[in-house]
Amino acid sequence: MINPFAPIRRFATARFEAFLDKRLPLSNDFILNQKRIYIIPSKTGAGFIFLLLLMLLVAINYQNNLVYLVVFWLAALLVVNILFTYRNLSGIRLVPVVGNPCFAGENASFELDINCTNGKEHLSIEIGWPDQDWLMIDLEPDEQIRIKLSHQADQRGLLKAPRIKLLTRFPTGLARAWAFALLDMSAIVYPKPELGLQIGGVGNQGNEMEDGAEIPRGSADFSGVRPYQAGDAPKHIHWPVYARTGELATRQFVDYQTHDLWLDYDELIFNGVERRLSHLCARVLELNEQQQTWGLKLPGKTIDPEHGIHHRDRCLAALALFGLDDNESPA
């Protein structure tokens, strides 16, 4: 059944989102103040107001001063409650710290510091993203805490933290105060690591050769003995041969020139960019686990062979941002 109010709701939501975009610029230091906090009665508060109106009608009808007194006393308590609910959010400060990387299909985590700038206690503060991660915190006077919120990352790229919502119903639940904060932080979302089979054969495993070419006059591996020549280093003289034959001989060493291992985007014949990137991502993790040295070749970008965590993260970031304009996530 078609909901007749759905178009109206979508229109109102779009207008409210546009209003928030203008009112909440991207920030590295966000403080909640009067212009950023919204308050409305909660469902319980709406029922409480309805009850007050009924009591006021009874007082007017019967001209009962005691009922008047109760109505105005409860209304005053409601106003005081609204002020306390507002104060519970006012003065809270949010500072973005870091967005931690993840793989597509996982949750990206964002860390931020929260403190209070007015030296007051803030209790039962709910913070997070609806339908995502949602926390409840308490702030002591002049306390600073660090929290971590997670958000679903469906696609590779740069995931910018959406608007964070803060909500409180403290102290009685009759009023509902909330605010939005748009913090300048983002997390890199790597491609989902999946080794795949190429069309007609096994997926590319990287260009590598097991055996290297010998480099004479090296220093790593012993390769034999030759007659002594003027200028040979004394430490390379083979003294056991001299003791046995009376003739000087020199020990020879060689190094091995290894062939670099490359992960090459253009050599893969998968259908689709994302499948290629997922395969390369899985290979990067595999080679890092094996403590091998590798390089990465992407159209327009080449990362020289290295090894280690830093090199792994650099390659994964290149795969995550490959082909994206302005480092946005793919549609």
mmCIF file of C-alpha atoms in Angstrom:
data_model
loop_
_atom_site.group_PDB
_atom_site.id
_atom_site.type_symbol
_atom_site.label_atom_id
_atom_site.label_comp_id
_atom_site.label_asym_id
_atom_site.label_seq_id
_atom_site.Cartn_x
_atom_site.Cartn_y
_atom_site.Cartn_z
ATOM 1 C CA MET A 1 0.000 0.000 0.000
ATOM 2 C CA ILE A 2 1.344 3.419 -0.986
ATOM 3 C CA ASN A 3 1.864 5.817 1.899
ATOM 4 C CA PRO A 4 0.263 9.161 0.890
ATOM 5 C CA PHE A 5 2.489 11.028 3.335
ATOM 6 C CA ALA A 6 5.767 9.625 1.937
ATOM 7 C CA PRO A 7 6.343 12.460 -0.607
ATOM 8 C CA ILE A 8 5.696 15.070 2.092
ATOM 9 C CA ARG A 9 8.106 13.346 4.427
ATOM 10 C CA ARG A 10 10.813 13.142 1.754
ATOM 11 C CA PHE A 11 10.347 16.831 0.924
ATOM 12 C CA ALA A 12 10.554 17.853 4.578
ATOM 13 C CA THR A 13 13.645 15.677 5.109
ATOM 14 C CA ALA A 14 15.393 17.178 2.073
ATOM 15 C CA ARG A 15 14.645 20.727 3.227
ATOM 16 C CA PHE A 16 15.892 19.951 6.734
ATOM 17 C CA GLU A 17 19.100 18.400 5.361
ATOM 18 C CA ALA A 18 19.698 21.510 3.232
ATOM 19 C CA PHE A 19 19.093 23.690 6.293
ATOM 20 C CA LEU A 20 21.644 21.712 8.315
ATOM 21 C CA ASP A 21 24.226 21.899 5.520
ATOM 22 C CA LYS A 22 24.074 25.695 5.623
ATOM 23 C CA ARG A 23 23.968 25.933 9.402
ATOM 24 C CA LEU A 24 26.667 23.358 10.202
ATOM 25 C CA PRO A 25 29.930 23.931 8.320
ATOM 26 C CA LEU A 26 32.740 21.387 8.479
ATOM 27 C CA SER A 27 34.605 21.882 11.767
ATOM 28 C CA ASN A 28 37.718 20.732 13.639
ATOM 29 C CA ASP A 29 36.496 22.206 16.933
ATOM 30 C CA PHE A 30 32.745 22.037 17.517
ATOM 31 C CA ILE A 31 31.093 23.555 20.626
ATOM 32 C CA LEU A 32 27.385 23.185 21.306
ATOM 33 C CA ASN A 33 25.740 26.536 21.992
ATOM 34 C CA GLN A 34 22.283 28.089 21.872
ATOM 35 C CA LYS A 35 22.208 28.305 18.060
ATOM 36 C CA ARG A 36 23.017 24.613 17.634
ATOM 37 C CA ILE A 37 20.654 22.971 20.137
ATOM 38 C CA TYR A 38 17.026 22.103 19.370
ATOM 39 C CA ILE A 39 14.383 21.252 22.006
ATOM 40 C CA ILE A 40 10.886 19.816 21.675
ATOM 41 C CA PRO A 41 8.631 17.971 24.155
ATOM 42 C CA SER A 42 9.066 14.235 24.173
ATOM 43 C CA LYS A 43 6.076 11.917 23.834
ATOM 44 C CA THR A 44 5.845 11.834 27.598
ATOM 45 C CA GLY A 45 6.141 15.628 27.679
ATOM 46 C CA ALA A 46 3.383 16.011 25.074
ATOM 47 C CA GLY A 47 1.100 13.846 27.225
ATOM 48 C CA PHE A 48 2.040 15.916 30.262
ATOM 49 C CA ILE A 49 1.108 19.175 28.437
ATOM 50 C CA PHE A 50 -2.204 17.643 27.317
ATOM 51 C CA LEU A 51 -2.936 16.721 30.931
ATOM 52 C CA LEU A 52 -2.176 20.291 32.051
ATOM 53 C CA LEU A 53 -4.611 21.667 29.458
ATOM 54 C CA LEU A 54 -7.343 19.349 30.719
ATOM 55 C CA MET A 55 -6.683 20.409 34.299
ATOM 56 C CA LEU A 56 -6.772 24.067 33.219
ATOM 57 C CA LEU A 57 -10.197 23.534 31.600
ATOM 58 C CA VAL A 58 -11.428 21.921 34.819
ATOM 59 C CA ALA A 59 -10.120 24.869 36.861
ATOM 60 C CA ILE A 60 -11.789 27.369 34.529
ATOM 61 C CA ASN A 61 -15.080 25.453 34.536
ATOM 62 C CA TYR A 62 -15.293 25.070 38.304
ATOM 63 C CA GLN A 63 -13.325 28.199 39.260
ATOM 64 C CA ASN A 64 -11.200 26.080 41.606
ATOM 65 C CA ASN A 65 -8.181 28.009 42.869
ATOM 66 C CA LEU A 66 -6.412 24.881 44.105
ATOM 67 C CA VAL A 67 -6.516 23.326 40.628
ATOM 68 C CA TYR A 68 -5.197 26.621 39.201
ATOM 69 C CA LEU A 69 -2.302 26.439 41.646
ATOM 70 C CA VAL A 70 -1.442 22.864 40.703
ATOM 71 C CA VAL A 71 -1.605 23.624 36.957
ATOM 72 C CA PHE A 72 0.662 26.676 37.126
ATOM 73 C CA TRP A 73 3.056 24.911 39.509
ATOM 74 C CA LEU A 74 3.417 21.928 37.163
ATOM 75 C CA ALA A 75 3.812 24.242 34.146
ATOM 76 C CA ALA A 76 6.621 26.077 35.957
ATOM 77 C CA LEU A 77 8.318 22.741 36.666
ATOM 78 C CA LEU A 78 8.046 21.905 32.964
ATOM 79 C CA VAL A 79 9.773 25.180 32.004
ATOM 80 C CA VAL A 80 12.552 24.551 34.536
ATOM 81 C CA ASN A 81 12.945 21.029 33.167
ATOM 82 C CA ILE A 82 13.395 22.441 29.637
ATOM 83 C CA LEU A 83 16.158 24.738 30.887
ATOM 84 C CA PHE A 84 17.961 21.843 32.598
ATOM 85 C CA THR A 85 17.650 19.700 29.452
ATOM 86 C CA TYR A 86 19.173 22.485 27.360
ATOM 87 C CA ARG A 87 21.989 23.018 29.872
ATOM 88 C CA ASN A 88 22.818 19.316 29.742
ATOM 89 C CA LEU A 89 23.958 19.717 26.109
ATOM 90 C CA SER A 90 25.216 23.302 26.181
ATOM 91 C CA GLY A 91 28.997 23.684 26.431
ATOM 92 C CA ILE A 92 29.938 20.225 25.146
ATOM 93 C CA ARG A 93 32.944 20.339 22.853
ATOM 94 C CA LEU A 94 33.796 17.799 20.126
ATOM 95 C CA VAL A 95 37.271 17.505 18.565
ATOM 96 C CA PRO A 96 37.935 14.950 15.782
ATOM 97 C CA VAL A 97 41.018 12.768 16.276
ATOM 98 C CA VAL A 98 41.367 10.130 13.561
ATOM 99 C CA GLY A 99 39.454 7.883 11.221
ATOM 100 C CA ASN A 100 40.794 4.334 11.198
ATOM 101 C CA PRO A 101 40.957 2.454 7.865
ATOM 102 C CA CYS A 102 38.960 -0.650 7.126
ATOM 103 C CA PHE A 103 38.016 -2.912 4.218
ATOM 104 C CA ALA A 104 34.843 -2.511 2.192
ATOM 105 C CA GLY A 105 31.958 -4.283 3.886
ATOM 106 C CA GLU A 106 33.356 -3.658 7.373
ATOM 107 C CA ASN A 107 32.810 -0.822 9.860
ATOM 108 C CA ALA A 108 35.140 2.184 9.789
ATOM 109 C CA SER A 109 35.841 3.588 13.254
ATOM 110 C CA PHE A 110 36.193 7.267 14.085
ATOM 111 C CA GLU A 111 37.809 8.550 17.269
ATOM 112 C CA LEU A 112 36.932 11.902 18.813
ATOM 113 C CA ASP A 113 37.563 13.746 22.067
ATOM 114 C CA ILE A 114 34.650 15.110 24.101
ATOM 115 C CA ASN A 115 34.914 17.591 26.956
ATOM 116 C CA CYS A 116 32.838 20.279 28.629
ATOM 117 C CA THR A 117 33.796 23.951 28.420
ATOM 118 C CA ASN A 118 31.545 25.283 31.178
ATOM 119 C CA GLY A 119 32.800 23.221 34.115
ATOM 120 C CA LYS A 120 29.420 21.550 34.656
ATOM 121 C CA GLU A 121 28.298 17.954 34.792
ATOM 122 C CA HIS A 122 26.631 16.466 31.706
ATOM 123 C CA LEU A 123 24.721 13.219 32.196
ATOM 124 C CA SER A 124 23.006 10.701 29.919
ATOM 125 C CA ILE A 125 24.306 12.119 26.637
ATOM 126 C CA GLU A 126 23.545 9.880 23.655
ATOM 127 C CA ILE A 127 25.880 10.271 20.691
ATOM 128 C CA GLY A 128 26.366 8.538 17.362
ATOM 129 C CA TRP A 129 24.558 7.806 14.109
ATOM 130 C CA PRO A 130 20.983 6.486 14.033
ATOM 131 C CA ASP A 131 20.907 2.892 12.775
ATOM 132 C CA GLN A 132 24.692 2.716 13.212
ATOM 133 C CA ASP A 133 26.812 3.042 16.360
ATOM 134 C CA TRP A 134 25.099 4.729 19.325
ATOM 135 C CA LEU A 135 26.670 5.400 22.737
ATOM 136 C CA MET A 136 25.574 6.931 26.036
ATOM 137 C CA ILE A 137 28.180 8.851 28.035
ATOM 138 C CA ASP A 138 28.461 10.924 31.216
ATOM 139 C CA LEU A 139 30.855 13.866 31.521
ATOM 140 C CA GLU A 140 32.191 15.032 34.841
ATOM 141 C CA PRO A 141 33.140 18.719 35.256
ATOM 142 C CA ASP A 142 36.314 19.543 33.268
ATOM 143 C CA GLU A 143 36.622 15.898 32.167
ATOM 144 C CA GLN A 144 37.759 14.849 28.695
ATOM 145 C CA ILE A 145 37.043 11.438 27.282
ATOM 146 C CA ARG A 146 37.853 9.782 23.971
ATOM 147 C CA ILE A 147 35.198 7.703 22.293
ATOM 148 C CA LYS A 148 35.175 5.545 19.185
ATOM 149 C CA LEU A 149 32.192 5.403 16.846
ATOM 150 C CA SER A 150 31.838 3.010 13.934
ATOM 151 C CA HIS A 151 29.975 3.439 10.655
ATOM 152 C CA GLN A 152 29.271 0.928 7.906
ATOM 153 C CA ALA A 153 31.608 1.269 4.905
ATOM 154 C CA ASP A 154 30.026 -0.368 1.882
ATOM 155 C CA GLN A 155 32.404 0.869 -0.836
ATOM 156 C CA ARG A 156 36.098 1.596 -1.147
ATOM 157 C CA GLY A 157 37.329 5.170 -1.155
ATOM 158 C CA LEU A 158 37.398 7.939 1.400
ATOM 159 C CA LEU A 159 34.523 7.723 3.867
ATOM 160 C CA LYS A 160 33.794 11.145 5.341
ATOM 161 C CA ALA A 161 32.179 11.047 8.756
ATOM 162 C CA PRO A 162 28.464 11.901 8.444
ATOM 163 C CA ARG A 163 26.777 14.356 10.792
ATOM 164 C CA ILE A 164 26.960 13.095 14.367
ATOM 165 C CA LYS A 165 23.817 13.400 16.455
ATOM 166 C CA LEU A 166 23.816 14.235 20.169
ATOM 167 C CA LEU A 167 20.646 13.670 22.180
ATOM 168 C CA THR A 168 19.541 13.978 25.791
ATOM 169 C CA ARG A 169 16.275 13.588 27.737
ATOM 170 C CA PHE A 170 17.831 14.424 31.091
ATOM 171 C CA PRO A 171 16.609 14.978 33.794
ATOM 172 C CA THR A 172 12.936 13.862 33.607
ATOM 173 C CA GLY A 173 12.381 12.756 30.015
ATOM 174 C CA LEU A 174 9.670 15.387 29.443
ATOM 175 C CA ALA A 175 11.822 17.313 26.939
ATOM 176 C CA ARG A 176 14.060 16.076 24.155
ATOM 177 C CA ALA A 177 17.122 18.167 23.227
ATOM 178 C CA TRP A 178 19.373 17.308 20.306
ATOM 179 C CA ALA A 179 22.130 18.750 18.151
ATOM 180 C CA PHE A 180 24.164 17.804 15.068
ATOM 181 C CA ALA A 181 27.928 18.091 14.581
ATOM 182 C CA LEU A 182 29.738 17.821 11.246
ATOM 183 C CA LEU A 183 33.361 17.004 12.048
ATOM 184 C CA ASP A 184 36.255 17.133 9.604
ATOM 185 C CA MET A 185 37.438 13.524 9.721
ATOM 186 C CA SER A 186 37.500 10.675 7.242
ATOM 187 C CA ALA A 187 38.633 7.069 6.980
ATOM 188 C CA ILE A 188 40.167 5.208 4.054
ATOM 189 C CA VAL A 189 38.134 2.201 2.958
ATOM 190 C CA TYR A 190 40.293 -0.417 1.231
ATOM 191 C CA PRO A 191 38.880 -2.735 -1.463
ATOM 192 C CA LYS A 192 37.426 -5.970 -0.189
ATOM 193 C CA PRO A 193 40.273 -8.529 -0.404
ATOM 194 C CA GLU A 194 39.225 -11.363 -2.676
ATOM 195 C CA LEU A 195 41.541 -13.578 -4.692
ATOM 196 C CA GLY A 196 39.889 -14.346 -7.999
ATOM 197 C CA LEU A 197 40.358 -16.581 -11.021
ATOM 198 C CA GLN A 198 41.060 -14.855 -14.283
ATOM 199 C CA ILE A 199 39.129 -15.737 -17.405
ATOM 200 C CA GLY A 200 40.589 -18.952 -18.728
ATOM 201 C CA GLY A 201 43.086 -19.519 -15.941
ATOM 202 C CA VAL A 202 44.426 -18.817 -12.523
ATOM 203 C CA GLY A 203 44.497 -15.271 -11.183
ATOM 204 C CA ASN A 204 47.691 -13.299 -11.548
ATOM 205 C CA GLN A 205 50.045 -14.012 -8.705
ATOM 206 C CA GLY A 206 52.557 -11.265 -9.468
ATOM 207 C CA ASN A 207 55.635 -11.205 -11.676
ATOM 208 C CA GLU A 208 58.435 -12.894 -9.763
ATOM 209 C CA MET A 209 61.438 -15.190 -10.341
ATOM 210 C CA GLU A 210 62.864 -17.519 -7.740
ATOM 211 C CA ASP A 211 66.467 -17.566 -8.940
ATOM 212 C CA GLY A 212 68.631 -14.439 -9.214
ATOM 213 C CA ALA A 213 71.734 -13.673 -11.254
ATOM 214 C CA GLU A 214 75.140 -13.922 -9.576
ATOM 215 C CA ILE A 215 77.044 -10.689 -8.913
ATOM 216 C CA PRO A 216 80.806 -11.362 -8.720
ATOM 217 C CA ARG A 217 82.992 -9.800 -6.002
ATOM 218 C CA GLY A 218 80.109 -9.860 -3.592
ATOM 219 C CA SER A 219 80.123 -10.373 0.144
ATOM 220 C CA ALA A 220 77.222 -12.664 0.987
ATOM 221 C CA ASP A 221 77.853 -16.274 -0.158
ATOM 222 C CA PHE A 222 81.120 -18.246 -0.474
ATOM 223 C CA SER A 223 81.649 -19.399 -4.077
ATOM 224 C CA GLY A 224 85.171 -20.888 -4.213
ATOM 225 C CA VAL A 225 88.944 -20.266 -4.081
ATOM 226 C CA ARG A 226 91.246 -18.669 -6.682
ATOM 227 C CA PRO A 227 94.986 -17.860 -6.777
ATOM 228 C CA TYR A 228 95.980 -14.750 -4.848
ATOM 229 C CA GLN A 229 96.254 -11.486 -6.803
ATOM 230 C CA ALA A 230 97.956 -8.306 -5.721
ATOM 231 C CA GLY A 231 95.455 -6.026 -4.017
ATOM 232 C CA ASP A 232 93.269 -8.765 -2.531
ATOM 233 C CA ALA A 233 92.059 -7.975 0.967
ATOM 234 C CA PRO A 234 94.019 -9.830 3.677
ATOM 235 C CA LYS A 235 90.818 -10.925 5.378
ATOM 236 C CA HIS A 236 89.893 -12.929 2.240
ATOM 237 C CA ILE A 237 93.135 -14.928 2.149
ATOM 238 C CA HIS A 238 92.471 -18.623 2.582
ATOM 239 C CA TRP A 239 95.114 -19.512 5.207
ATOM 240 C CA PRO A 240 94.401 -23.266 5.336
ATOM 241 C CA VAL A 241 95.379 -23.532 1.629
ATOM 242 C CA TYR A 242 98.587 -21.559 2.308
ATOM 243 C CA ALA A 243 99.454 -23.867 5.206
ATOM 244 C CA ARG A 244 98.900 -26.906 3.050
ATOM 245 C CA THR A 245 100.534 -25.803 -0.210
ATOM 246 C CA GLY A 246 102.654 -22.792 0.679
ATOM 247 C CA GLU A 247 100.858 -20.681 -1.963
ATOM 248 C CA LEU A 248 98.500 -17.815 -1.232
ATOM 249 C CA ALA A 249 94.877 -18.214 -2.271
ATOM 250 C CA THR A 250 91.878 -15.931 -1.984
ATOM 251 C CA ARG A 251 88.341 -16.832 -1.046
ATOM 252 C CA GLN A 252 85.653 -15.616 -3.461
ATOM 253 C CA PHE A 253 82.139 -14.424 -2.545
ATOM 254 C CA VAL A 254 79.114 -13.592 -4.657
ATOM 255 C CA ASP A 255 75.833 -11.754 -4.158
ATOM 256 C CA TYR A 256 72.592 -12.584 -5.927
ATOM 257 C CA GLN A 257 70.641 -10.015 -7.852
ATOM 258 C CA THR A 258 66.998 -10.879 -7.208
ATOM 259 C CA HIS A 259 64.227 -10.053 -9.631
ATOM 260 C CA ASP A 260 61.639 -7.689 -8.199
ATOM 261 C CA LEU A 261 58.110 -8.958 -7.612
ATOM 262 C CA TRP A 262 55.472 -6.680 -9.120
ATOM 263 C CA LEU A 263 51.708 -6.589 -8.742
ATOM 264 C CA ASP A 264 50.583 -5.136 -12.063
ATOM 265 C CA TYR A 265 47.029 -3.913 -12.607
ATOM 266 C CA ASP A 266 47.340 -4.015 -16.402
ATOM 267 C CA GLU A 267 48.328 -7.690 -16.450
ATOM 268 C CA LEU A 268 45.088 -8.805 -14.828
ATOM 269 C CA ILE A 269 42.265 -9.766 -17.153
ATOM 270 C CA PHE A 270 39.373 -9.709 -14.702
ATOM 271 C CA ASN A 271 36.071 -8.203 -15.766
ATOM 272 C CA GLY A 272 35.658 -4.927 -13.907
ATOM 273 C CA VAL A 273 37.881 -2.515 -12.031
ATOM 274 C CA GLU A 274 36.665 -3.516 -8.586
ATOM 275 C CA ARG A 275 37.500 -7.202 -9.111
ATOM 276 C CA ARG A 276 41.049 -6.291 -10.119
ATOM 277 C CA LEU A 277 41.488 -4.055 -7.099
ATOM 278 C CA SER A 278 40.048 -6.701 -4.764
ATOM 279 C CA HIS A 279 42.491 -9.261 -6.145
ATOM 280 C CA LEU A 280 45.459 -6.911 -5.784
ATOM 281 C CA CYS A 281 44.362 -6.068 -2.247
ATOM 282 C CA ALA A 282 44.334 -9.753 -1.308
ATOM 283 C CA ARG A 283 47.795 -10.208 -2.860
ATOM 284 C CA VAL A 284 49.196 -7.246 -0.920
ATOM 285 C CA LEU A 285 47.979 -8.766 2.354
ATOM 286 C CA GLU A 286 49.346 -12.182 1.367
ATOM 287 C CA LEU A 287 52.806 -10.891 0.450
ATOM 288 C CA ASN A 288 52.989 -8.786 3.592
ATOM 289 C CA GLU A 289 52.121 -11.847 5.671
ATOM 290 C CA GLN A 290 54.928 -13.740 3.908
ATOM 291 C CA GLN A 291 57.322 -10.831 4.602
ATOM 292 C CA GLN A 292 58.189 -10.530 0.921
ATOM 293 C CA THR A 293 59.276 -7.481 -1.037
ATOM 294 C CA TRP A 294 56.968 -6.289 -3.809
ATOM 295 C CA GLY A 295 56.026 -3.298 -5.919
ATOM 296 C CA LEU A 296 52.671 -2.105 -7.208
ATOM 297 C CA LYS A 297 51.872 -0.815 -10.685
ATOM 298 C CA LEU A 298 48.623 1.020 -11.296
ATOM 299 C CA PRO A 299 47.725 3.161 -14.314
ATOM 300 C CA GLY A 300 49.328 6.521 -13.580
ATOM 301 C CA LYS A 301 50.995 5.391 -10.344
ATOM 302 C CA THR A 302 53.931 3.146 -9.486
ATOM 303 C CA ILE A 303 55.096 2.218 -5.974
ATOM 304 C CA ASP A 304 58.659 0.864 -5.868
ATOM 305 C CA PRO A 305 59.349 -2.526 -4.276
ATOM 306 C CA GLU A 306 59.521 -2.406 -0.488
ATOM 307 C CA HIS A 307 58.281 -4.428 2.432
ATOM 308 C CA GLY A 308 56.797 -3.818 5.867
ATOM 309 C CA ILE A 309 53.656 -2.356 7.406
ATOM 310 C CA HIS A 310 54.206 1.146 6.052
ATOM 311 C CA HIS A 311 54.605 -0.150 2.508
ATOM 312 C CA ARG A 312 51.524 -2.365 2.897
ATOM 313 C CA ASP A 313 49.400 0.586 4.056
ATOM 314 C CA ARG A 314 50.703 2.780 1.227
ATOM 315 C CA CYS A 315 49.750 0.163 -1.377
ATOM 316 C CA LEU A 316 46.336 -0.415 0.177
ATOM 317 C CA ALA A 317 45.650 3.332 0.197
ATOM 318 C CA ALA A 318 46.608 3.565 -3.483
ATOM 319 C CA LEU A 319 44.172 0.749 -4.279
ATOM 320 C CA ALA A 320 41.422 2.374 -2.206
ATOM 321 C CA LEU A 321 41.686 5.756 -3.949
ATOM 322 C CA PHE A 322 42.407 4.471 -7.458
ATOM 323 C CA GLY A 323 40.317 6.161 -10.140
ATOM 324 C CA LEU A 324 38.291 8.311 -7.732
ATOM 325 C CA ASP A 325 37.801 12.003 -8.427
ATOM 326 C CA ASP A 326 38.440 14.243 -5.414
ATOM 327 C CA ASN A 327 38.971 11.115 -3.318
ATOM 328 C CA GLU A 328 35.252 10.401 -3.124
ATOM 329 C CA SER A 329 33.755 6.968 -2.723
ATOM 330 C CA PRO A 330 32.523 5.323 -5.927
ATOM 331 C CA ALA A 331 28.842 5.539 -6.628
#
